[in-house]
Structure formats: structure tokens, C-alpha cells
PDB file of C-alpha atoms in Angstrom:
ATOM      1  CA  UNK A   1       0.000   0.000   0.000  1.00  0.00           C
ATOM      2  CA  UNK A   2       1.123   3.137  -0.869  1.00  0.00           C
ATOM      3  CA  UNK A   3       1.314   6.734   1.516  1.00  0.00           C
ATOM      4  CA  UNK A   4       1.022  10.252   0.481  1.00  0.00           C
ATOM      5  CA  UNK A   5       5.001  10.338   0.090  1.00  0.00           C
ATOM      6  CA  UNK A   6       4.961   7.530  -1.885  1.00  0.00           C
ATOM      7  CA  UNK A   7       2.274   9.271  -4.098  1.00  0.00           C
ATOM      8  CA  UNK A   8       4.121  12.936  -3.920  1.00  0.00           C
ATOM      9  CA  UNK A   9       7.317  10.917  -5.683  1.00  0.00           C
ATOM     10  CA  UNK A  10       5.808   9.648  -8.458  1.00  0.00           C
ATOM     11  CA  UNK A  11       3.816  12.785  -8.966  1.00  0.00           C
ATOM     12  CA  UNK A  12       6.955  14.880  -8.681  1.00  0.00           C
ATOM     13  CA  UNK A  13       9.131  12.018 -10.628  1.00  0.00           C
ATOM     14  CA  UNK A  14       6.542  11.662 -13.513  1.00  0.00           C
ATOM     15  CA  UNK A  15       5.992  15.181 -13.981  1.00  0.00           C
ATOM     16  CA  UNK A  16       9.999  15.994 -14.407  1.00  0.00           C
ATOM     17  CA  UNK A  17      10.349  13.044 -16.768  1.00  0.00           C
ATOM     18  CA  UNK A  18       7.024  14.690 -19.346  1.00  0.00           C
ATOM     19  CA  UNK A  19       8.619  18.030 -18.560  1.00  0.00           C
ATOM     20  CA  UNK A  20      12.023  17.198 -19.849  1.00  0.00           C
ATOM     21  CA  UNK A  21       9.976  15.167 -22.968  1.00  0.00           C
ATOM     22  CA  UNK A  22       7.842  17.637 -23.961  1.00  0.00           C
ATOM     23  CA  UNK A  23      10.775  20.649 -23.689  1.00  0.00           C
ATOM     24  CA  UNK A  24      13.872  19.203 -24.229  1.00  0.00           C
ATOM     25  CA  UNK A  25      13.275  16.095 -26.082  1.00  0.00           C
ATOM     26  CA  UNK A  26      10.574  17.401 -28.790  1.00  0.00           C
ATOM     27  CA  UNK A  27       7.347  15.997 -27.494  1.00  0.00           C
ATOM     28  CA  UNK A  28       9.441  12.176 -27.163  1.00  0.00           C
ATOM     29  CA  UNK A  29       6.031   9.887 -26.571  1.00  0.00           C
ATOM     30  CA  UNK A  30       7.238   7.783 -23.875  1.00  0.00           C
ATOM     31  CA  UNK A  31       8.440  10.310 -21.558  1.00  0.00           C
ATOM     32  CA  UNK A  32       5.082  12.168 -22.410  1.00  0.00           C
ATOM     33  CA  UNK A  33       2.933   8.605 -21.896  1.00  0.00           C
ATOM     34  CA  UNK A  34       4.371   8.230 -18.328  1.00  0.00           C
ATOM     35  CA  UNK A  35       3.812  12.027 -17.359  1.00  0.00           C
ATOM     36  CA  UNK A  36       0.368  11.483 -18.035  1.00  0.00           C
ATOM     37  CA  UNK A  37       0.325   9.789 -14.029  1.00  0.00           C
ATOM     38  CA  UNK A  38       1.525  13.178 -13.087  1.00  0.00           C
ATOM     39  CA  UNK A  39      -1.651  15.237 -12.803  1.00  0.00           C
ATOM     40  CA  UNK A  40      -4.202  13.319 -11.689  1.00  0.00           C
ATOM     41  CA  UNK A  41      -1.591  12.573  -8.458  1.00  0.00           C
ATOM     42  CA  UNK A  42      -1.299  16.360  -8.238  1.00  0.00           C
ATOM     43  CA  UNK A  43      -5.231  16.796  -8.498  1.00  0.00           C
ATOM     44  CA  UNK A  44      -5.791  14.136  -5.585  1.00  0.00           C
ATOM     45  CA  UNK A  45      -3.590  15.472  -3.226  1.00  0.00           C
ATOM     46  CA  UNK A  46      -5.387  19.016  -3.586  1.00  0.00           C
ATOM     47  CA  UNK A  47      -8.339  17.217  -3.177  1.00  0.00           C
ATOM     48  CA  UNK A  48      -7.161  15.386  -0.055  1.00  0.00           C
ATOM     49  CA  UNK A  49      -5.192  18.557   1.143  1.00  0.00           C
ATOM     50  CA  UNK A  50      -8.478  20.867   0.769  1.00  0.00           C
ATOM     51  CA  UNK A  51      -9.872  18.502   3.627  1.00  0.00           C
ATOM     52  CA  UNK A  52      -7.236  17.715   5.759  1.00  0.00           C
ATOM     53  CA  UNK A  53      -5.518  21.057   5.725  1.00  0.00           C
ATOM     54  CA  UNK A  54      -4.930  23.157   9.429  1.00  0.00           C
ATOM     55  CA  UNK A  55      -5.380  26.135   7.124  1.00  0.00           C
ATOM     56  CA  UNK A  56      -7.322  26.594   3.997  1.00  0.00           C
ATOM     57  CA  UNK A  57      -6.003  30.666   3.431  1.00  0.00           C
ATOM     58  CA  UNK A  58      -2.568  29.833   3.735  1.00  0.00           C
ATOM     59  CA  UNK A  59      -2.841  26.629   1.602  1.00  0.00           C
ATOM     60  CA  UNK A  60      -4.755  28.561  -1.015  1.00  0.00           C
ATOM     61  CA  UNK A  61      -2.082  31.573  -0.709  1.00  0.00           C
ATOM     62  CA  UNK A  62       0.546  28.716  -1.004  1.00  0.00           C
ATOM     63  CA  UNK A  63      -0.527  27.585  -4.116  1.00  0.00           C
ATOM     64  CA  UNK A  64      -1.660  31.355  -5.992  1.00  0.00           C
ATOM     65  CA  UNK A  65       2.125  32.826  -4.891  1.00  0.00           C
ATOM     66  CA  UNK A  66       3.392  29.459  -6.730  1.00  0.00           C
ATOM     67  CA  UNK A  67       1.361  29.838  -9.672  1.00  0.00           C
ATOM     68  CA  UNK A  68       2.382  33.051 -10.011  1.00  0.00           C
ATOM     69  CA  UNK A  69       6.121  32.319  -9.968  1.00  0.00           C
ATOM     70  CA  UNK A  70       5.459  29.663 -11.638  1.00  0.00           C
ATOM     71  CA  UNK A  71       3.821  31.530 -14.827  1.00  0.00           C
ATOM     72  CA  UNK A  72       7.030  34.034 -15.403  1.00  0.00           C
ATOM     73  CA  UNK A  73       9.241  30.257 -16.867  1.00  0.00           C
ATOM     74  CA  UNK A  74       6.146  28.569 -18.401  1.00  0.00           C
ATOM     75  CA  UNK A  75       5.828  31.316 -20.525  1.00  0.00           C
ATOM     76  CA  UNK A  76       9.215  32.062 -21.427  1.00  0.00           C
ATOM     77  CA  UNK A  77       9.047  28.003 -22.452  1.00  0.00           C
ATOM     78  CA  UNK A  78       5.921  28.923 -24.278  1.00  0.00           C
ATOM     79  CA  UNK A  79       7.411  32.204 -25.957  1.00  0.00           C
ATOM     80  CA  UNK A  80       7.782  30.830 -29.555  1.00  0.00           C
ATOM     81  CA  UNK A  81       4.839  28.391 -29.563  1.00  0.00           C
ATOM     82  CA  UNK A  82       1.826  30.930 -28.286  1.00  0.00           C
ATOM     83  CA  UNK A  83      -0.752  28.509 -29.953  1.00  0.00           C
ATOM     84  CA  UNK A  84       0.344  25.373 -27.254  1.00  0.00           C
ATOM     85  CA  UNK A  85       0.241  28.162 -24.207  1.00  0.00           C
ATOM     86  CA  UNK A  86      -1.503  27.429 -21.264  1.00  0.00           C
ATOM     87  CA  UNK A  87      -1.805  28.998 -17.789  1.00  0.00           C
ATOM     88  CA  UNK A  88       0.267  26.302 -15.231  1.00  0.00           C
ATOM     89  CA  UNK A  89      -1.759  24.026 -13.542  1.00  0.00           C
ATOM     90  CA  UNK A  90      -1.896  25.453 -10.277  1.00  0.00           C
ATOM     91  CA  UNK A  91      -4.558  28.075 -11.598  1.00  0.00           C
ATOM     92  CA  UNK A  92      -6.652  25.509 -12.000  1.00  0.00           C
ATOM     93  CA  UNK A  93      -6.041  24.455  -8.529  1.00  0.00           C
ATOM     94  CA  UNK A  94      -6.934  27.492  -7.399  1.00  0.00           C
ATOM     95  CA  UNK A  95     -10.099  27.174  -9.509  1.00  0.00           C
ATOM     96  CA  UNK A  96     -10.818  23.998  -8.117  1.00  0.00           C
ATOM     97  CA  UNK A  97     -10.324  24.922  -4.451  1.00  0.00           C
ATOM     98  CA  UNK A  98     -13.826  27.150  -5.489  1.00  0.00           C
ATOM     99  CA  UNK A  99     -15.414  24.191  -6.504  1.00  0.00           C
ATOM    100  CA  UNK A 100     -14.399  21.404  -3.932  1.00  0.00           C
ATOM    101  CA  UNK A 101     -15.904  24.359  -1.027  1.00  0.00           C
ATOM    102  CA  UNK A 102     -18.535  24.584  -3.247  1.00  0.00           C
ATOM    103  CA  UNK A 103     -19.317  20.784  -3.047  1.00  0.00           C
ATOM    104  CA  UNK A 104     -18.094  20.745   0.953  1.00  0.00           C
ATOM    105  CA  UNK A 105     -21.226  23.111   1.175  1.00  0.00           C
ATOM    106  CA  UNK A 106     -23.422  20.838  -0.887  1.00  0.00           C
ATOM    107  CA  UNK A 107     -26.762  23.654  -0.962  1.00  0.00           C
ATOM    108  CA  UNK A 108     -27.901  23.296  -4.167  1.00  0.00           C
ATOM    109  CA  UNK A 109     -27.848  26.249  -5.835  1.00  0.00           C
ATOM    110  CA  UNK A 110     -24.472  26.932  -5.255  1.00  0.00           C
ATOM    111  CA  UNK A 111     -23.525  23.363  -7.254  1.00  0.00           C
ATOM    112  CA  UNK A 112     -25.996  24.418  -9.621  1.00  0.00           C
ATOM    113  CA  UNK A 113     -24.315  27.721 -10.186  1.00  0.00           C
ATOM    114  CA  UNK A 114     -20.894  27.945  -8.904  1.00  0.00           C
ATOM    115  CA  UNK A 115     -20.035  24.728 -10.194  1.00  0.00           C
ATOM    116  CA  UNK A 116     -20.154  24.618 -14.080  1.00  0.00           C
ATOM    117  CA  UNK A 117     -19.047  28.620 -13.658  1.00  0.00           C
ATOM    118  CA  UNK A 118     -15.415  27.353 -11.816  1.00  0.00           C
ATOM    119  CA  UNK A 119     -15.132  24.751 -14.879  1.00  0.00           C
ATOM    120  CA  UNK A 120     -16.059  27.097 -17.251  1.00  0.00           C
ATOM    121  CA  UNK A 121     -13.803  29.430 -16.131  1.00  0.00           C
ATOM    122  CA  UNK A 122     -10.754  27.305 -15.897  1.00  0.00           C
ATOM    123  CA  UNK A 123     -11.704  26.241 -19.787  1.00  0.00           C
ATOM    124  CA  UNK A 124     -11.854  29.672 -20.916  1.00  0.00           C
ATOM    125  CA  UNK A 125      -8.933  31.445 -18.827  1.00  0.00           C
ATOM    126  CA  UNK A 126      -6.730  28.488 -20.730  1.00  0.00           C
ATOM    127  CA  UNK A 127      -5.516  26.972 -17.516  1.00  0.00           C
ATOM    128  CA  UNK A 128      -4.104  23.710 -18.311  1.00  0.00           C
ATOM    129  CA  UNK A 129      -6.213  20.639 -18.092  1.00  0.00           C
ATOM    130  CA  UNK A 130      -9.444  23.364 -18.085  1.00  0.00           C
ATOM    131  CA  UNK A 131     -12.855  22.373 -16.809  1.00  0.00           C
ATOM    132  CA  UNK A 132     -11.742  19.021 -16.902  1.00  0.00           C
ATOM    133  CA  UNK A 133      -9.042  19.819 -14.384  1.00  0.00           C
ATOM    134  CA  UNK A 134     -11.717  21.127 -11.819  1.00  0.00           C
ATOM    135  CA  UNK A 135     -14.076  18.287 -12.460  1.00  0.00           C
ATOM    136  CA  UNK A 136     -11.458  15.616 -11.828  1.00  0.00           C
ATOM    137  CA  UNK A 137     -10.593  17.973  -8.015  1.00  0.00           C
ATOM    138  CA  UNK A 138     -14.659  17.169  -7.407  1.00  0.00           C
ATOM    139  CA  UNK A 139     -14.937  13.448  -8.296  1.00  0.00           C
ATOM    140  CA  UNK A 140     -11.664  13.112  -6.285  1.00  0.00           C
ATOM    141  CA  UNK A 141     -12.976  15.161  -3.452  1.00  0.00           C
ATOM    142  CA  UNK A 142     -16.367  13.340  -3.120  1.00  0.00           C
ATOM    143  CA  UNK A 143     -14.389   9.731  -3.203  1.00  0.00           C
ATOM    144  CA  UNK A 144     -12.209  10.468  -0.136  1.00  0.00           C
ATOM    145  CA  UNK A 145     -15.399  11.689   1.470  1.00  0.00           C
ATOM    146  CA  UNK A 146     -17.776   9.091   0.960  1.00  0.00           C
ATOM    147  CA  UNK A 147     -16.947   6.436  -0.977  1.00  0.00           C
ATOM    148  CA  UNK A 148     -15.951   2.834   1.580  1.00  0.00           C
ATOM    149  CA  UNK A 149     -12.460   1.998   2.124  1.00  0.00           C
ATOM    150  CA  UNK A 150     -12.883  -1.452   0.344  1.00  0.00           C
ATOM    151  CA  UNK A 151     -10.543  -1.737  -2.204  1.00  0.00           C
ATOM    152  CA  UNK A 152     -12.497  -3.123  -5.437  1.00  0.00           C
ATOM    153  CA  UNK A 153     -15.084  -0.116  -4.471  1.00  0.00           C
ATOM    154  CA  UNK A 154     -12.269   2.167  -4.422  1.00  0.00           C
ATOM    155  CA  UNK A 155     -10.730   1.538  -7.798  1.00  0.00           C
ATOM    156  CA  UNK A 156     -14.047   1.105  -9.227  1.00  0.00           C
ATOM    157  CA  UNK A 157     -14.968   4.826  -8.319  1.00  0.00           C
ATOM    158  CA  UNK A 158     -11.583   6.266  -9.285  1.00  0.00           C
ATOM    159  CA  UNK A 159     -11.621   4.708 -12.574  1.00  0.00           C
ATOM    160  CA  UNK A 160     -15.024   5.912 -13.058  1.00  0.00           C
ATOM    161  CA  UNK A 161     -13.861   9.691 -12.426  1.00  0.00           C
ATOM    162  CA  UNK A 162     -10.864   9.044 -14.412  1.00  0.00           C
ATOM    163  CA  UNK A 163     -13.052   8.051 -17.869  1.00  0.00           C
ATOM    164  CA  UNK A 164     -15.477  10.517 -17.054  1.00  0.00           C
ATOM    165  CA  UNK A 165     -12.870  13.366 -17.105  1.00  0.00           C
ATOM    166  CA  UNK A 166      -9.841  11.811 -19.118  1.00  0.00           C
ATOM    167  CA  UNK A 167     -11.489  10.191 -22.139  1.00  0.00           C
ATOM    168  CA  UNK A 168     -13.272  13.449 -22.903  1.00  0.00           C
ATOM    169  CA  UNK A 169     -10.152  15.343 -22.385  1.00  0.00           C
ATOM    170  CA  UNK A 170      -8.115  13.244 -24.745  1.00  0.00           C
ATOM    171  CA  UNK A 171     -10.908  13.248 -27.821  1.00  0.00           C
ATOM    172  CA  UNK A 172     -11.111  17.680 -26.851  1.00  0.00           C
ATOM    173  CA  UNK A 173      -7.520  17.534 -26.690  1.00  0.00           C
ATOM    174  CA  UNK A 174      -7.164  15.289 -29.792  1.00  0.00           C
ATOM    175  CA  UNK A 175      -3.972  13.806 -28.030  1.00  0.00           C
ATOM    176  CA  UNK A 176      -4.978   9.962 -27.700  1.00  0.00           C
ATOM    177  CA  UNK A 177      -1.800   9.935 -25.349  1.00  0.00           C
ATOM    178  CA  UNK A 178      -3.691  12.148 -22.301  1.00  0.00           C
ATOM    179  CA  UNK A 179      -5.876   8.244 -21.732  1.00  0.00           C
ATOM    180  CA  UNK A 180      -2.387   6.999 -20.215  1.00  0.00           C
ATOM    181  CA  UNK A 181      -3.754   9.452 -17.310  1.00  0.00           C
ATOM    182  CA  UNK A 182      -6.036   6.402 -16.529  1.00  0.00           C
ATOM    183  CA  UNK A 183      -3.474   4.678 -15.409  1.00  0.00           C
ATOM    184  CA  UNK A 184      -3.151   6.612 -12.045  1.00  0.00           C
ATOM    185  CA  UNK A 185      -5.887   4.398 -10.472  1.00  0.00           C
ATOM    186  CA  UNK A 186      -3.481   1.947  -9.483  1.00  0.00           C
ATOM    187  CA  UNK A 187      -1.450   4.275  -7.291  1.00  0.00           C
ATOM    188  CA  UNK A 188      -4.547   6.199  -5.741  1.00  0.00           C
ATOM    189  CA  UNK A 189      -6.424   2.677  -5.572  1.00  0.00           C
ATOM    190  CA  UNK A 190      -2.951   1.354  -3.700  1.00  0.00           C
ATOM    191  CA  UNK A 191      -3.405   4.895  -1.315  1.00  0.00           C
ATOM    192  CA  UNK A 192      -3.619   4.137   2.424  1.00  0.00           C
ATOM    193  CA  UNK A 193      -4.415   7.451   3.567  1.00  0.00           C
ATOM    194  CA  UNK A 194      -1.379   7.304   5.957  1.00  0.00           C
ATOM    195  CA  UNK A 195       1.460  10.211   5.711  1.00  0.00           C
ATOM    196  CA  UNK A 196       4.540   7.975   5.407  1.00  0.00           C
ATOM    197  CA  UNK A 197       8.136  10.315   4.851  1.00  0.00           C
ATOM    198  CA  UNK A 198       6.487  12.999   2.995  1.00  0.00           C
ATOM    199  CA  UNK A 199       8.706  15.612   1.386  1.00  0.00           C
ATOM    200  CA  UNK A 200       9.387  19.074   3.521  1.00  0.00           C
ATOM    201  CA  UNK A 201       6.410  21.116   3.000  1.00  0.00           C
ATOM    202  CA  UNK A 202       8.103  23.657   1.251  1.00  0.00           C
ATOM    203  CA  UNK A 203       9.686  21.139  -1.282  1.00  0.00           C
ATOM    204  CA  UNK A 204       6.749  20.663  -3.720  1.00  0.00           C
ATOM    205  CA  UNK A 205       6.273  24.468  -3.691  1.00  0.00           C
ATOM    206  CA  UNK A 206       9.910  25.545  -4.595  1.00  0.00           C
ATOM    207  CA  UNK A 207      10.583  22.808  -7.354  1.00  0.00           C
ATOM    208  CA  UNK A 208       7.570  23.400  -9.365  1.00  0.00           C
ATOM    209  CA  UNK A 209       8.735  26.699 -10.501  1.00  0.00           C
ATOM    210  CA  UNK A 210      12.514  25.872  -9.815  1.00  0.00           C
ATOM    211  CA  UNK A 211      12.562  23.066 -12.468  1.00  0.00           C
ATOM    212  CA  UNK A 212      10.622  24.646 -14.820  1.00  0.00           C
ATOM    213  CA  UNK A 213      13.264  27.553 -14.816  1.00  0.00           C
ATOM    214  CA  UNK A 214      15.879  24.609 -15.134  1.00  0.00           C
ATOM    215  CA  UNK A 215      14.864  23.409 -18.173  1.00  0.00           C
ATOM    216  CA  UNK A 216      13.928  26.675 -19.514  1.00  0.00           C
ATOM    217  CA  UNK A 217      17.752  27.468 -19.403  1.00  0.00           C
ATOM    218  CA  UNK A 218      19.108  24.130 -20.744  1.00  0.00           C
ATOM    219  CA  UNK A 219      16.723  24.934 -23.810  1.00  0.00           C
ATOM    220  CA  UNK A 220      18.373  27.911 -23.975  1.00  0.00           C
ATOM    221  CA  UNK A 221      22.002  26.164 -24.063  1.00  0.00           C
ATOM    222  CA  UNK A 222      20.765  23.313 -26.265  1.00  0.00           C
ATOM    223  CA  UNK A 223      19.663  25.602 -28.901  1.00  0.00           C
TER     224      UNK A 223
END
């Protein structure tokens, strides 16, 4: 069974490996195939973070000051292909921290309104992964909140929430390549909700933008 460390290094691992495929190695499938696990590991641990966190201001503050910093070396990595530009992830995190206190409230007309308007707005602010993004937060959200610990119940509902959200995603996206996202049911199905040797809390926040500016210079010395 797998902890939250376990899951933040093979977030953090995958993510570096479809980083470095998609900007140093000209989009090179396989790297980009097994980044695909990245995200929806990211997405969970929002999800799971949202509830468990001591304090939902700083965590959202957290996350907006690293999406900011974050922005300044995804667009310089972006500056010559505008058309494949997409606000960094972590503005749709910030997105879907709307949406999961919107479902945490659970009156209706909130989900009816609030709801498609956060997914809608993550679509047309071109944050990266969009509505879909948000909608994946929610399904993950609602399974660590109600779903049973069993583990054939388990993977059945993540897989669900991962088809709902990926398969649509990939035909939107016309990149058949975005389904290998699927494939992070195992690890979140393997998830024991324990802690385990997670990284320093810090760690996640600081490399995001830190590699990103890494790579963004080796482009610059490879070409």
C-alpha cells in the first residue's frame, strides 16, 4: 500500500520526466505517456489537502504565490509556440479549491451555479487541463469523502472519475496519449491514507517553478 510520500514521488518524478519530454526532447512519446500519471496525483492530493488542511487561506495563498512564480518560466518556455500556451496548472487548482468548497457546502444552488461557472472558467482562462481539471478535483474530493475503504469499491470509483474526465479530455484535446492518465488508479487505488516520509512542506512548492526555470535554461544552451 502506498502513503502520500509515496504518491508525492511519483507525482513529482513523472511530472519531471514529461517536462524534460515535452521541452527538451521534442514531445518524445514515452516520456510524455508516463507524465500522463503526473496530474491526476497532483489533483488528488489538492483534493485530499483541501480537507485535511490546518489552514485553507494559507494553503490557497501557497498555491496562488506558486502559480504566479510559476507563470514568469512557463511562458518564457511557451514564448515561440503561443498557440500550445496554457496557464500552469496550479490556476486551476486554485479554480478547483472554489469548486471542492462549493461541493463541501453541498446547498444546491451553489452546485448548480458555482459549479459549471469554476469549470467554465478554468476552460476559458486556458488553464491547463481546463474544466476538466476542476471536475477531476470534485470526483476526487467526493471519493475520499464518501466512498468505503474497500478496495475493489475504491478503484471502481476512481476509474469511473478518471473516464469521465480523461477520455473526454483526450478526444477535446485530440492527443490519444492524455488516456495513459487512466493509469493513475493503481497508485490512488494502492493509497492508504497514511502520511509515510512525505517531502518538507516547502519542497513541492519551490521545485515546481525551480525546475521549470531549469529546463527553460538548458533549452536555452541546447539551442
Amino acid at each position: 500500500m502506498f502513503t502520500s510520500a509515496v504518491l508525492q514521488w511519483i507525482a513529482v518524478i513523472t511530472m519531471l520526466i514529461d517536462h524534460i519530454g515535452c521541452y527538451l526532447l521534442g514531445n518524445f512519446e514515452p516520456f510524455r505517456m508516463i507524465g500522463r500519471l503526473a496530474m491526476p496525483l497532483f489533483i488528488f492530493m489538492l483534493a485530499e489537502g483541501f480537507e485535511k488542511t490546518s489552514s485553507r487561506p494559507r494553503y490557497f495563498a501557497r498555491i496562488f504565490v506558486t502559480a504566479l512564480i510559476a507563470e514568469i518560466p512557463v511562458y518564457l518556455l511557451h514564448i515561440n509556440d503561443m498557440a500550445n500556451y496554457n496557464h500552469n496548472i496550479l490556476f486551476t487548482m486554485l479554480l478547483s479549491f472554489f469548486a471542492l468548497y462549493t461541493t463541501e457546502k453541498g446547498k444546491s444552488w451553489l452546485i448548480i451555479v458555482v459549479l459549471p461557472l469554476t469549470a467554465l472558467a478554468a476552460s476559458a482562462f486556458n488553464c491547463e487541463y481546463g474544466a476538466f481539471g476542476v471536475m477531476l478535483a470534485v470526483g476526487f474530493y467526493l471519493v475520499n469523502k464518501y466512498s468505503p475503504k474497500q478496495i475493489f469499491v475504491r478503484f471502481t470509483a476512481i476509474l469511473a472519475i478518471l473516464l469521465v474526465t480523461m477520455i473526454p479530455l483526450a478526444s477535446y484535446e485530440n492527443w490519444p496519449i492524455q488516456l495513459c492518465s487512466i493509469c493513475a488508479v493503481i497508485p490512488l487505488t494502492l493509497y492508504n491514507g497514511k502520511k509515510g516520509q512525505r517531502l518538507p512542506r516547502y519542497f513541492l512548492y519551490a521545485f515546481y517553478p525551480a525546475h521549470l526555470f531549469a529546463i527553460w535554461l538548458l533549452t536555452l544552451t541546447l539551442h
